[in-house]
Structures are given as structure tokens and as C-alpha cells.
PDB file of N, CA, C and O in Angstrom:
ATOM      1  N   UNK S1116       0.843  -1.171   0.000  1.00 46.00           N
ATOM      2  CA  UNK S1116       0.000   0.000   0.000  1.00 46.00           C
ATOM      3  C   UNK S1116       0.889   1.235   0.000  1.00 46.00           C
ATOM      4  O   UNK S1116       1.880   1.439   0.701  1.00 46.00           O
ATOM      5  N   UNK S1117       0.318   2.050  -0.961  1.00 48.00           N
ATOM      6  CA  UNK S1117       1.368   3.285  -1.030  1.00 48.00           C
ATOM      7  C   UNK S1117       0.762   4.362   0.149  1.00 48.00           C
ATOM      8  O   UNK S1117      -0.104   4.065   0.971  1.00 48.00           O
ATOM      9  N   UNK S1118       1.603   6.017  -0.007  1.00 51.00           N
ATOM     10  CA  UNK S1118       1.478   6.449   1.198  1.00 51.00           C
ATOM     11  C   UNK S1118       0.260   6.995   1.401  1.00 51.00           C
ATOM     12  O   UNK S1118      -0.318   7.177   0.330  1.00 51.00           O
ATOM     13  N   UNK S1119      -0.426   7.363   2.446  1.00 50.00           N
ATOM     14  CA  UNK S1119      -1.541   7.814   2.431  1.00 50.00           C
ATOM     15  C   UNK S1119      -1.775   9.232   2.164  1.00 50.00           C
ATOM     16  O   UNK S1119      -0.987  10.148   2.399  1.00 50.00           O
ATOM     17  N   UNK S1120      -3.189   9.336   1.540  1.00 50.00           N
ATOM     18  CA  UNK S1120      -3.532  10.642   0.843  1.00 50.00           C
ATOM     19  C   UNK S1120      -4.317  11.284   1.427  1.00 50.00           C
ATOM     20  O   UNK S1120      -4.749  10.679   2.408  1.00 50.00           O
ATOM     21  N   UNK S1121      -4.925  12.730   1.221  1.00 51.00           N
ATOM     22  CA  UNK S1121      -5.360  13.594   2.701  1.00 51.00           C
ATOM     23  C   UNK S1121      -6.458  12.807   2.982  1.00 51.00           C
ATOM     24  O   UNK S1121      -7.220  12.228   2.209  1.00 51.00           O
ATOM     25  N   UNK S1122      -6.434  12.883   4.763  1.00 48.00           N
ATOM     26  CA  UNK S1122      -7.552  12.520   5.000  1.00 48.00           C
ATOM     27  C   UNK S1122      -7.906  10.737   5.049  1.00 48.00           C
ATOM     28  O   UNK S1122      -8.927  10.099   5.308  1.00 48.00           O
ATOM     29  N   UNK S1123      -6.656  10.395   4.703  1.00 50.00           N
ATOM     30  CA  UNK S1123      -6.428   8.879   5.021  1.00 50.00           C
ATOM     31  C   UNK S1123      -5.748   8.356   6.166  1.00 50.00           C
ATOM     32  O   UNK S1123      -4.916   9.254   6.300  1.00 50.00           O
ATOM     33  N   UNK S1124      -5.515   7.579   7.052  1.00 46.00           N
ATOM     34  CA  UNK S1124      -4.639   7.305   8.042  1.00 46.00           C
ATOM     35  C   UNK S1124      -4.814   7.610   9.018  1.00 46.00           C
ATOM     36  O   UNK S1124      -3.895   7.455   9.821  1.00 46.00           O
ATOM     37  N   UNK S1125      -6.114   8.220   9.484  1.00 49.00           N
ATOM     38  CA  UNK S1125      -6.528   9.366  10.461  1.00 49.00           C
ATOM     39  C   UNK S1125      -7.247   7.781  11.305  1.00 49.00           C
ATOM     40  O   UNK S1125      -6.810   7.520  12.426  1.00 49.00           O
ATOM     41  N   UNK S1126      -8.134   6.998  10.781  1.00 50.00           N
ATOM     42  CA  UNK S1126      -8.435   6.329  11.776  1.00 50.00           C
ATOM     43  C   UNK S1126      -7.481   4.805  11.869  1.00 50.00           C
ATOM     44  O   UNK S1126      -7.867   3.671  11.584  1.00 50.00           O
ATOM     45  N   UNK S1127      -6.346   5.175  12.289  1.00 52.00           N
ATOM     46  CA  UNK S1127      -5.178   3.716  12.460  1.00 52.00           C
ATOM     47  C   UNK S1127      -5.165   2.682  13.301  1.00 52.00           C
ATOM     48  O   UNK S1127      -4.454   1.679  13.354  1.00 52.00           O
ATOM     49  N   UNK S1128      -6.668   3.335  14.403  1.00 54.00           N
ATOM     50  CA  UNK S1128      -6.774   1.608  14.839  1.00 54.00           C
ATOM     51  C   UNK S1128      -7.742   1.057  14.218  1.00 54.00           C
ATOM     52  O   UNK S1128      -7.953  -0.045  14.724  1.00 54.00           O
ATOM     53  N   UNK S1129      -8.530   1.306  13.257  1.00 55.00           N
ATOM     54  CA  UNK S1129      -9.114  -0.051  12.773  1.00 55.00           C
ATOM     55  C   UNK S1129      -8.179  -0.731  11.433  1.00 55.00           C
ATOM     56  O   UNK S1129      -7.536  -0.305  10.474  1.00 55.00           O
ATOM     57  N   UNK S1130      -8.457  -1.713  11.882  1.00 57.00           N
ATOM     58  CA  UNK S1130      -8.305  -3.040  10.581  1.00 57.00           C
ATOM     59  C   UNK S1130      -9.232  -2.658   9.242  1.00 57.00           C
ATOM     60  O   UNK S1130     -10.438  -2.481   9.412  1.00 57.00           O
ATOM     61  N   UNK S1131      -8.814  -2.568   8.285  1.00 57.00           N
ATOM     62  CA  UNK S1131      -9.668  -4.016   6.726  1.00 57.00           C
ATOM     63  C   UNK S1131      -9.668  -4.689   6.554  1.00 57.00           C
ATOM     64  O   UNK S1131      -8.582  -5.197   6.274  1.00 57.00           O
ATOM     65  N   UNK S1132     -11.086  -5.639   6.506  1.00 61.00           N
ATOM     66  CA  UNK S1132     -11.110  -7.261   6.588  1.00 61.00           C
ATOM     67  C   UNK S1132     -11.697  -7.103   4.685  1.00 61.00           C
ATOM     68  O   UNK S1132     -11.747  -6.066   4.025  1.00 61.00           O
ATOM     69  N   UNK S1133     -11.966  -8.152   4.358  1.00 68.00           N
ATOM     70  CA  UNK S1133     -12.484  -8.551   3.163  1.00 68.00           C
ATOM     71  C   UNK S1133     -13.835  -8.488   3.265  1.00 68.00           C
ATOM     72  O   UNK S1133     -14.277  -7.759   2.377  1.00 68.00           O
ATOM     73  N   UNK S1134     -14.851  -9.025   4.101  1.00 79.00           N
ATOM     74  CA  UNK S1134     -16.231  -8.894   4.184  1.00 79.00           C
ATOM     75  C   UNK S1134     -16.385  -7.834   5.601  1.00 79.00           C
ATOM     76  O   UNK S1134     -15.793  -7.863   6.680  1.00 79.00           O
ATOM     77  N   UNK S1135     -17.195  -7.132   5.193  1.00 86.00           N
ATOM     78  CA  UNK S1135     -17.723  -5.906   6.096  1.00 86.00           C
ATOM     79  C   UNK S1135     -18.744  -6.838   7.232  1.00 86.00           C
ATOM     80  O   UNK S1135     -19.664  -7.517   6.774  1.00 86.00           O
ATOM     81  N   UNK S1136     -18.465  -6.786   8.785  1.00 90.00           N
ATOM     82  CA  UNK S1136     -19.381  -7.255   9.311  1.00 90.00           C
ATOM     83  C   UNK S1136     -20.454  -5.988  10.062  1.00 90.00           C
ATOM     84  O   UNK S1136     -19.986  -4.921  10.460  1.00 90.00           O
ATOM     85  N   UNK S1137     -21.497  -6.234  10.130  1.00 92.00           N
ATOM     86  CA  UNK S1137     -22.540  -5.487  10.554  1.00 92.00           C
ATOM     87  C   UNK S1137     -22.878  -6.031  12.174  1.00 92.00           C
ATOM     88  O   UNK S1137     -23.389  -7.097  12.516  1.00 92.00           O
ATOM     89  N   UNK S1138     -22.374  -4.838  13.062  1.00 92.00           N
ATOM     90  CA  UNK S1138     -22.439  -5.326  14.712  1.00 92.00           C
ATOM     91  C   UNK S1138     -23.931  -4.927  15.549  1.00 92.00           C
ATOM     92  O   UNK S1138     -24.186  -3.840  16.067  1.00 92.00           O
ATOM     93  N   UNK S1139     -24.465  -5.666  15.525  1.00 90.00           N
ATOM     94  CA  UNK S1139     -25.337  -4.899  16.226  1.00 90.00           C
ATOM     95  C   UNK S1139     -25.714  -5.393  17.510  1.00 90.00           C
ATOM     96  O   UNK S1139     -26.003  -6.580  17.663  1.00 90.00           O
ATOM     97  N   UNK S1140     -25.736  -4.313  18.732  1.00 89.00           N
ATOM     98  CA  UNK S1140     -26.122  -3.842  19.790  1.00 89.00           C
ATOM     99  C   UNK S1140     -27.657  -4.032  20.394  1.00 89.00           C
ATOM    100  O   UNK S1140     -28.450  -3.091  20.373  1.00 89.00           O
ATOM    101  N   UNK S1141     -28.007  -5.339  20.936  1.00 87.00           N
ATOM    102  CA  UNK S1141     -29.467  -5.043  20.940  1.00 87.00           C
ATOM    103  C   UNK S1141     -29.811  -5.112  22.510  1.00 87.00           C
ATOM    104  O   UNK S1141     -29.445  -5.950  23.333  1.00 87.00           O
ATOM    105  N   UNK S1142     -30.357  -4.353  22.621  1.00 82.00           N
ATOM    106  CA  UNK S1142     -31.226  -4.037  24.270  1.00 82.00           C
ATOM    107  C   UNK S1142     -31.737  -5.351  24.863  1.00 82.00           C
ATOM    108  O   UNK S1142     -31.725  -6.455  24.318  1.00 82.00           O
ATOM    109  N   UNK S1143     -32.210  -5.012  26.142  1.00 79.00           N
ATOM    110  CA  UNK S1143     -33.532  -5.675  26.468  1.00 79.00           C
ATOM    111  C   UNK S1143     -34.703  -5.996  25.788  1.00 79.00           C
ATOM    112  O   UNK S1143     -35.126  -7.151  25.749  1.00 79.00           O
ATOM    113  N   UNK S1144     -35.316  -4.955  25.191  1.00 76.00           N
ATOM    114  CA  UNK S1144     -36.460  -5.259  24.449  1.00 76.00           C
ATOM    115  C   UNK S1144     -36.672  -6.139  23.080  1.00 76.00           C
ATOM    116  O   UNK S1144     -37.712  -6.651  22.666  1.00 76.00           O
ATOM    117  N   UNK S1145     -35.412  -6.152  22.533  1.00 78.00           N
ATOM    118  CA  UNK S1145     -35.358  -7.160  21.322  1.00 78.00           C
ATOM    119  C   UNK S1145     -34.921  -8.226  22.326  1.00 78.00           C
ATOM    120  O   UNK S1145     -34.713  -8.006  23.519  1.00 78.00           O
ATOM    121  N   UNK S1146     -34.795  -9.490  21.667  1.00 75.00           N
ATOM    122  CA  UNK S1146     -34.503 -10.796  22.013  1.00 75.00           C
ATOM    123  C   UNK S1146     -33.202 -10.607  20.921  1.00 75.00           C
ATOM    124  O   UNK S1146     -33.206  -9.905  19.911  1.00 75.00           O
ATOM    125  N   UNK S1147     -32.106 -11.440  21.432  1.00 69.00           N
ATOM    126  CA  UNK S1147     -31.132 -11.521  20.503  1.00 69.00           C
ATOM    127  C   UNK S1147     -31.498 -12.586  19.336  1.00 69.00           C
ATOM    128  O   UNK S1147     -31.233 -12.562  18.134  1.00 69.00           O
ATOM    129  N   UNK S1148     -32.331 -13.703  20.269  1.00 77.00           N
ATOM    130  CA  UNK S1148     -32.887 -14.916  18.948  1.00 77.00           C
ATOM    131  C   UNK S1148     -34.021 -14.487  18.021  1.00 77.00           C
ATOM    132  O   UNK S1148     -34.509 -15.403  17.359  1.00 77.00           O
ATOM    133  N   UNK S1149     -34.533 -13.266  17.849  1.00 82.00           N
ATOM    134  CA  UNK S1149     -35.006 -12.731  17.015  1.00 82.00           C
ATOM    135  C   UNK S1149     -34.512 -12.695  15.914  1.00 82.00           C
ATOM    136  O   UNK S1149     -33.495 -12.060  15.634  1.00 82.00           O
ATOM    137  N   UNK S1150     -35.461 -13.674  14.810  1.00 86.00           N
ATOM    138  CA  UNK S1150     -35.262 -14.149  13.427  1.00 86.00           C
ATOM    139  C   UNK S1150     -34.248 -13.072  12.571  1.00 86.00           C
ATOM    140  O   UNK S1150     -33.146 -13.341  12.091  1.00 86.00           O
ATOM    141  N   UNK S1151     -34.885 -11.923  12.539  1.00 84.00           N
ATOM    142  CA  UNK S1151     -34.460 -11.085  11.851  1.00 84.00           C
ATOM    143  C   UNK S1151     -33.028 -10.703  12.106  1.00 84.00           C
ATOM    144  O   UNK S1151     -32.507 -10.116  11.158  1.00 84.00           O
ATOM    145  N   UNK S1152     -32.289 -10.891  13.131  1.00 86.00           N
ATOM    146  CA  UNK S1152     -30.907 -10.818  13.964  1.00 86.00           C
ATOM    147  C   UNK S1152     -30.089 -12.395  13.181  1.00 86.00           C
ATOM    148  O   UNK S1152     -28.907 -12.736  13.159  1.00 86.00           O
ATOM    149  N   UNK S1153     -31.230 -13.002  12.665  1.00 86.00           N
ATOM    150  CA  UNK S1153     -29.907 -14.310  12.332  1.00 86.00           C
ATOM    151  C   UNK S1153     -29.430 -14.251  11.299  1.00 86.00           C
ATOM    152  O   UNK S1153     -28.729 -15.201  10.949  1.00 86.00           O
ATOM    153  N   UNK S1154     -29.622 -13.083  10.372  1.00 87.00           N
ATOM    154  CA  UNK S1154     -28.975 -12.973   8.894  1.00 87.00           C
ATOM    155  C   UNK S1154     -27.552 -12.724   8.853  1.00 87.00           C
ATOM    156  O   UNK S1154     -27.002 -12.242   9.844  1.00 87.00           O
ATOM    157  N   UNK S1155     -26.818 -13.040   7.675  1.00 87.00           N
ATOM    158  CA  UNK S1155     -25.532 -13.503   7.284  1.00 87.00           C
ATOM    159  C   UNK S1155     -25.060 -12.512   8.015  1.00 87.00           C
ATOM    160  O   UNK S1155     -25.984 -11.809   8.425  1.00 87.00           O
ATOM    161  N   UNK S1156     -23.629 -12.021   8.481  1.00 87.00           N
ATOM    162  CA  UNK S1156     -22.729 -11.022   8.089  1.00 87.00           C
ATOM    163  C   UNK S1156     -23.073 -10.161   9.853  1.00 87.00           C
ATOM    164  O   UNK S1156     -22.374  -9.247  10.292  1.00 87.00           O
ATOM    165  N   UNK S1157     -23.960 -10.599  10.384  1.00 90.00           N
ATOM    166  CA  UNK S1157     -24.615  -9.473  11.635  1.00 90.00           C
ATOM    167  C   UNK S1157     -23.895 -10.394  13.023  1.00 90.00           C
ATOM    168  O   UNK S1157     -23.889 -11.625  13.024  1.00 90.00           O
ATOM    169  N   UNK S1158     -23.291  -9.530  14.201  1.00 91.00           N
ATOM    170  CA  UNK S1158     -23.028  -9.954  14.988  1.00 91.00           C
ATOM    171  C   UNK S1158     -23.310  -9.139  16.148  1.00 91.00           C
ATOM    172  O   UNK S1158     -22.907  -8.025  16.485  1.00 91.00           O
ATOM    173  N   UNK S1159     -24.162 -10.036  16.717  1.00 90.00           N
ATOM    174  CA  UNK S1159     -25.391  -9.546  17.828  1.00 90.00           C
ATOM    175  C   UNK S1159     -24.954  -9.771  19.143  1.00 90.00           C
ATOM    176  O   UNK S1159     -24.760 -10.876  19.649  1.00 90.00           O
ATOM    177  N   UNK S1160     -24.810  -8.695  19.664  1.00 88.00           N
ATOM    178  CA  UNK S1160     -24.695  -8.491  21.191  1.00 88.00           C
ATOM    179  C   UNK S1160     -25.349  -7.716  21.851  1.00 88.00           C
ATOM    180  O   UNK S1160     -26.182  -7.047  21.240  1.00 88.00           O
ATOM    181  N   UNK S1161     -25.257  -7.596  22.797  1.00 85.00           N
ATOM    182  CA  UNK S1161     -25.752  -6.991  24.500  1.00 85.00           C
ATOM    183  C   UNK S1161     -25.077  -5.621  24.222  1.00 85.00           C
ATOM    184  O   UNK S1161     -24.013  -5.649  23.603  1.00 85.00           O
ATOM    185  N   UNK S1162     -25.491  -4.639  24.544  1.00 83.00           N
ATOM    186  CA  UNK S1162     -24.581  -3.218  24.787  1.00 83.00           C
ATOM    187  C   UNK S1162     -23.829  -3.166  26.016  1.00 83.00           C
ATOM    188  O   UNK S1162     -24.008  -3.955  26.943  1.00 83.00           O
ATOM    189  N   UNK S1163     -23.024  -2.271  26.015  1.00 84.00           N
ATOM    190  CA  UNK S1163     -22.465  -2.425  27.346  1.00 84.00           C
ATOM    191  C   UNK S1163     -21.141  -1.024  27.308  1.00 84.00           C
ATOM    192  O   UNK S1163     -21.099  -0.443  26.224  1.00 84.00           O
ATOM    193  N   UNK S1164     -20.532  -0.714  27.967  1.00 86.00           N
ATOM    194  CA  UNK S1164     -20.139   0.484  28.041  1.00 86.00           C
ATOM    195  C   UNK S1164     -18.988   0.529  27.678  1.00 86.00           C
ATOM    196  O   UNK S1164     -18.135   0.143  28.478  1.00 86.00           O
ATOM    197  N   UNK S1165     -18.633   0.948  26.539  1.00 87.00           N
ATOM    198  CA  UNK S1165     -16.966   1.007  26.164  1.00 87.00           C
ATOM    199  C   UNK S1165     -17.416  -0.063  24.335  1.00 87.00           C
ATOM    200  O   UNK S1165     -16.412  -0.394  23.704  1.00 87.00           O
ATOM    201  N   UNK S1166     -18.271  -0.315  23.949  1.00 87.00           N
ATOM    202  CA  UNK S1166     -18.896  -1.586  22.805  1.00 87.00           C
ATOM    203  C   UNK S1166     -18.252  -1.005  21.957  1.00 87.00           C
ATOM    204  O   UNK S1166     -18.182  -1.693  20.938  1.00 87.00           O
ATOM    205  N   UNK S1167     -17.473   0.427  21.831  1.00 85.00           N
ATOM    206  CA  UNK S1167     -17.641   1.157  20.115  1.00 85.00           C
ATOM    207  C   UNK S1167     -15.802   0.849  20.079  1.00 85.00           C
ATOM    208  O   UNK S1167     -15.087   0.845  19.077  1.00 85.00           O
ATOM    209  N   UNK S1168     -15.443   0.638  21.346  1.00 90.00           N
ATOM    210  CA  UNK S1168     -13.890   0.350  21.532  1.00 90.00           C
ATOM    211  C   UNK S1168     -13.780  -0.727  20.805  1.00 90.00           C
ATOM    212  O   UNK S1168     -12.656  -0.796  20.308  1.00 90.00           O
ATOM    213  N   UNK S1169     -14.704  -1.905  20.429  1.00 89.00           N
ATOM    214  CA  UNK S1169     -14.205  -3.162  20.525  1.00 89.00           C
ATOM    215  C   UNK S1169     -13.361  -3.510  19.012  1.00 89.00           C
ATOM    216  O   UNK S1169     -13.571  -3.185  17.844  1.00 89.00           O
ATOM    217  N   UNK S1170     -12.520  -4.175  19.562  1.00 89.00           N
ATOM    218  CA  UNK S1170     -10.795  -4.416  18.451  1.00 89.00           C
ATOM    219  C   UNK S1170     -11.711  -5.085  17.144  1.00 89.00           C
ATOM    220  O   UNK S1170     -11.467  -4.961  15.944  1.00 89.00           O
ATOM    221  N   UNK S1171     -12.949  -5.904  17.851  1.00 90.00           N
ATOM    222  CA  UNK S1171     -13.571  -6.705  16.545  1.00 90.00           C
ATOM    223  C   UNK S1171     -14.456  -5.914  15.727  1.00 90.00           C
ATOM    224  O   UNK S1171     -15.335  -6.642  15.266  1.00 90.00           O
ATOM    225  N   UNK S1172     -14.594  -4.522  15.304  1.00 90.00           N
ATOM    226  CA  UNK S1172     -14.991  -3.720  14.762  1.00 90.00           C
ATOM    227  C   UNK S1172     -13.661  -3.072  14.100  1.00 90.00           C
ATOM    228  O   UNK S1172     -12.700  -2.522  14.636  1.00 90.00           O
ATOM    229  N   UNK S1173     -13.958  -3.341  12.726  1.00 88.00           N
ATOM    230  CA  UNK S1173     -12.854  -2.405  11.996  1.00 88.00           C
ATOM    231  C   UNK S1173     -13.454  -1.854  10.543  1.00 88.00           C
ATOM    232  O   UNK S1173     -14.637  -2.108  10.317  1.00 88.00           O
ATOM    233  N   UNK S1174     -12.773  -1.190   9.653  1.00 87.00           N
ATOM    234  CA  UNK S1174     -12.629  -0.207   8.666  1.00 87.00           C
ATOM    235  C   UNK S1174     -13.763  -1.045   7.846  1.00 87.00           C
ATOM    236  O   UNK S1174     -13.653  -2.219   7.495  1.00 87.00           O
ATOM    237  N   UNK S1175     -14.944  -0.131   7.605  1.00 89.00           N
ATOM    238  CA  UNK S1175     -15.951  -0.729   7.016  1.00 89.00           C
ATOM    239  C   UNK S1175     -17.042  -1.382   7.025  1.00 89.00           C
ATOM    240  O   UNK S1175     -17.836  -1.548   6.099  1.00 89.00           O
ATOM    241  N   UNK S1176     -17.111  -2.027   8.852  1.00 91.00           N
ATOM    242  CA  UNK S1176     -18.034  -2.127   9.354  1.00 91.00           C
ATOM    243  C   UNK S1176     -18.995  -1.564   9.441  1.00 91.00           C
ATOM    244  O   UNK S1176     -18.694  -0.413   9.128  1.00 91.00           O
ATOM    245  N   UNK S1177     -20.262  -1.605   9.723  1.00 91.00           N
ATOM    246  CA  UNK S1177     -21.325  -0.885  10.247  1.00 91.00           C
ATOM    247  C   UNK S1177     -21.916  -1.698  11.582  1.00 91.00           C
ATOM    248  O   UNK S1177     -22.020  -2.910  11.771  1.00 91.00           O
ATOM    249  N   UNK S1178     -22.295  -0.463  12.514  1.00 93.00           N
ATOM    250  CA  UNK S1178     -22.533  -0.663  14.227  1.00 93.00           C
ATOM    251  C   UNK S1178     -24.315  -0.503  14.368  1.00 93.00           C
ATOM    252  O   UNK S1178     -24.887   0.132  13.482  1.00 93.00           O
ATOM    253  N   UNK S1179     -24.663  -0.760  14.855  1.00 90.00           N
ATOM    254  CA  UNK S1179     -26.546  -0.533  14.925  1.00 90.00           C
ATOM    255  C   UNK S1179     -26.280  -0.479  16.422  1.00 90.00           C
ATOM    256  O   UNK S1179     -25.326  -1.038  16.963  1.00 90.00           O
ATOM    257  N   UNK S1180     -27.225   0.258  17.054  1.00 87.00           N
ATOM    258  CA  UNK S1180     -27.260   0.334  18.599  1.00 87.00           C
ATOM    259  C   UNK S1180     -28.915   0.473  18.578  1.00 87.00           C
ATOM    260  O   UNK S1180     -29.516   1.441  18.111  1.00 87.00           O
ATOM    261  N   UNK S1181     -29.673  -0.986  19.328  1.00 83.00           N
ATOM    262  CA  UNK S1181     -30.973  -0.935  19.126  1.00 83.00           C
ATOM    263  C   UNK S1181     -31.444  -0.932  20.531  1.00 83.00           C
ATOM    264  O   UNK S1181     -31.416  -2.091  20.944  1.00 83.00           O
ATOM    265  N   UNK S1182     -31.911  -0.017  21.532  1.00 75.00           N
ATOM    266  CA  UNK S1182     -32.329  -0.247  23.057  1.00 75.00           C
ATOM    267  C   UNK S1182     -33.311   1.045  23.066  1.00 75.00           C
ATOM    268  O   UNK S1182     -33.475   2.008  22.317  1.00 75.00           O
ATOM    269  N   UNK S1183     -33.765   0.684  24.036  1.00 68.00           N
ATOM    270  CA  UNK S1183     -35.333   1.284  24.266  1.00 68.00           C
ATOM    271  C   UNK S1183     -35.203   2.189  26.057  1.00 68.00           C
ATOM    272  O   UNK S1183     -34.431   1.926  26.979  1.00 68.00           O
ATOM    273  N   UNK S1184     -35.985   2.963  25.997  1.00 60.00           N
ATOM    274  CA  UNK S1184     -36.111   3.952  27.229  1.00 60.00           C
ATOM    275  C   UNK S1184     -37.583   3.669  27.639  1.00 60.00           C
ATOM    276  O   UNK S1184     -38.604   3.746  26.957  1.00 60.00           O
ATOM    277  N   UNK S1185     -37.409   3.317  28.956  1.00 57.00           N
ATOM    278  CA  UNK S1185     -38.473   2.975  29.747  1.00 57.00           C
ATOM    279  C   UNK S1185     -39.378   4.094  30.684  1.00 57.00           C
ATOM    280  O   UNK S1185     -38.733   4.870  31.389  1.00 57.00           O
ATOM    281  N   UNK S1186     -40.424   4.147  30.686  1.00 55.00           N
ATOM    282  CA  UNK S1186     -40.747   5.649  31.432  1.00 55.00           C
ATOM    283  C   UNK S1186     -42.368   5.098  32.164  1.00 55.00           C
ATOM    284  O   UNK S1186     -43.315   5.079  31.378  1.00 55.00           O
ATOM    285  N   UNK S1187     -42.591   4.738  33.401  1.00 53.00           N
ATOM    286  CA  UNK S1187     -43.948   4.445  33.492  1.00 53.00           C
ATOM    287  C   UNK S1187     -44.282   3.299  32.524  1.00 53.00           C
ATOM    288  O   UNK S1187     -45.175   3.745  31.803  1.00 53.00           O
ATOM    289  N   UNK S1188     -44.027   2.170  32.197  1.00 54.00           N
ATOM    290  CA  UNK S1188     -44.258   1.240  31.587  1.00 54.00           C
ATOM    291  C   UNK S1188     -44.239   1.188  29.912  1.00 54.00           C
ATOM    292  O   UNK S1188     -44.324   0.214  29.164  1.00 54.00           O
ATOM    293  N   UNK S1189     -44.149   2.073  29.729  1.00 54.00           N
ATOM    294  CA  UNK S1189     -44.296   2.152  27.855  1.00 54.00           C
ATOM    295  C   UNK S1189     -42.735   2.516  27.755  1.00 54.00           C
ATOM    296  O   UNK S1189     -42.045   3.314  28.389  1.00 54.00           O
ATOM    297  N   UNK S1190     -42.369   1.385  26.435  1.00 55.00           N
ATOM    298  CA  UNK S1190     -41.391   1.510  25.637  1.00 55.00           C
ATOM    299  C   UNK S1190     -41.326   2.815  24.529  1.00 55.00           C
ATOM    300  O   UNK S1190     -42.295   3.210  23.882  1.00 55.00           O
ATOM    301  N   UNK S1191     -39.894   3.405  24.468  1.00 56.00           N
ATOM    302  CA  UNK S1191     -39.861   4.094  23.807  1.00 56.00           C
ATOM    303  C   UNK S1191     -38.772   3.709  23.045  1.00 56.00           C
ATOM    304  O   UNK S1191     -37.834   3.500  23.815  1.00 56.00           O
ATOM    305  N   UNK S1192     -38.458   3.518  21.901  1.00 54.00           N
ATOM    306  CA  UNK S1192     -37.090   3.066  20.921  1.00 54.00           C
ATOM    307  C   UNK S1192     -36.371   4.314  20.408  1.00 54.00           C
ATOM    308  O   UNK S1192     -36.719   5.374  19.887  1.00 54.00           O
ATOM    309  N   UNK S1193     -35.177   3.720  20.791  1.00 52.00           N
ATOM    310  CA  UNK S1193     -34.131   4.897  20.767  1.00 52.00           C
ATOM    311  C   UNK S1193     -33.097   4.797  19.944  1.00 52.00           C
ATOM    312  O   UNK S1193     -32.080   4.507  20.573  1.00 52.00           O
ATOM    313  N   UNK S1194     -32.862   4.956  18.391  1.00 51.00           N
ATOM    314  CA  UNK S1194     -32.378   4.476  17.556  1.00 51.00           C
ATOM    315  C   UNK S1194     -30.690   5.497  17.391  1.00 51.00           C
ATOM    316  O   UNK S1194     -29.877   5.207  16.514  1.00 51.00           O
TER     317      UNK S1194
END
């Protein structure tokens, strides 16, 4: 790889993998075994504080953060 051009190199801790994985973050209110969570390429976890640090997220990924705010019993989704 030749040298980098403006505006390149700026984010040096992530990796490039070959397939882009899609991380997503799901609350309480989803179920992680929710059908729609079992498609190719998606890797489903719990949130938790420090998640955007994680080494297994790199250059090209995409992050979803899906959790809900509770107030007097009604869900509110907080995308």
C-alpha cells in the first residue's frame, strides 16, 4: 500500500477485513434470537459500556445500537 492521501490514516486503529461485518447492539427489548438478527454477516450483542472500543470492529463495518427507554411502563425506541 502506497502512502496515504489527505484525510487517510486518520483512523489507524481499525483493521480491513475482506467482508464488512454489521455489529449490532441489541437491548432488552429485542430478544437476541429474534429471526431477523440471524442474517448472514450481523453480529449480535448486549450493549455495554466502552462496545464502540471493541478491536472486533474495523474499517468498514457498520454498528446498529438498538435499546429502548423505559418511562412508566411504555417503551420508547431509541435508535
Amino acid at each position: 500500500m502506497g502512502p496515504a492521501g489527505p484525510g487517510e490514516g486518520r483512523l489507524s486503529h481499525f483493521t480491513v477485513k475482506e467482508a464488512a461485518v454489521t455489529h449490532v447492539y441489541v437491548g432488552p427489548m429485542l430478544s437476541a434470537s429474534e429471526p431477523l438478527l440471524a442474517a448472514p454477516g450481523l453480529r449480535v450483542l448486549s450493549p455495554a459500556h466502552g462496545d464502540l472500543f471493541d478491536t472486533a470492529i474495523c474499517g468498514g463495518d457498520t454498528v446498529v445500537l438498538i435499546d429502548a427507554a423505559y418511562h412508566q411502563g411504555s417503551g420508547k425506541v431509541v435508535w
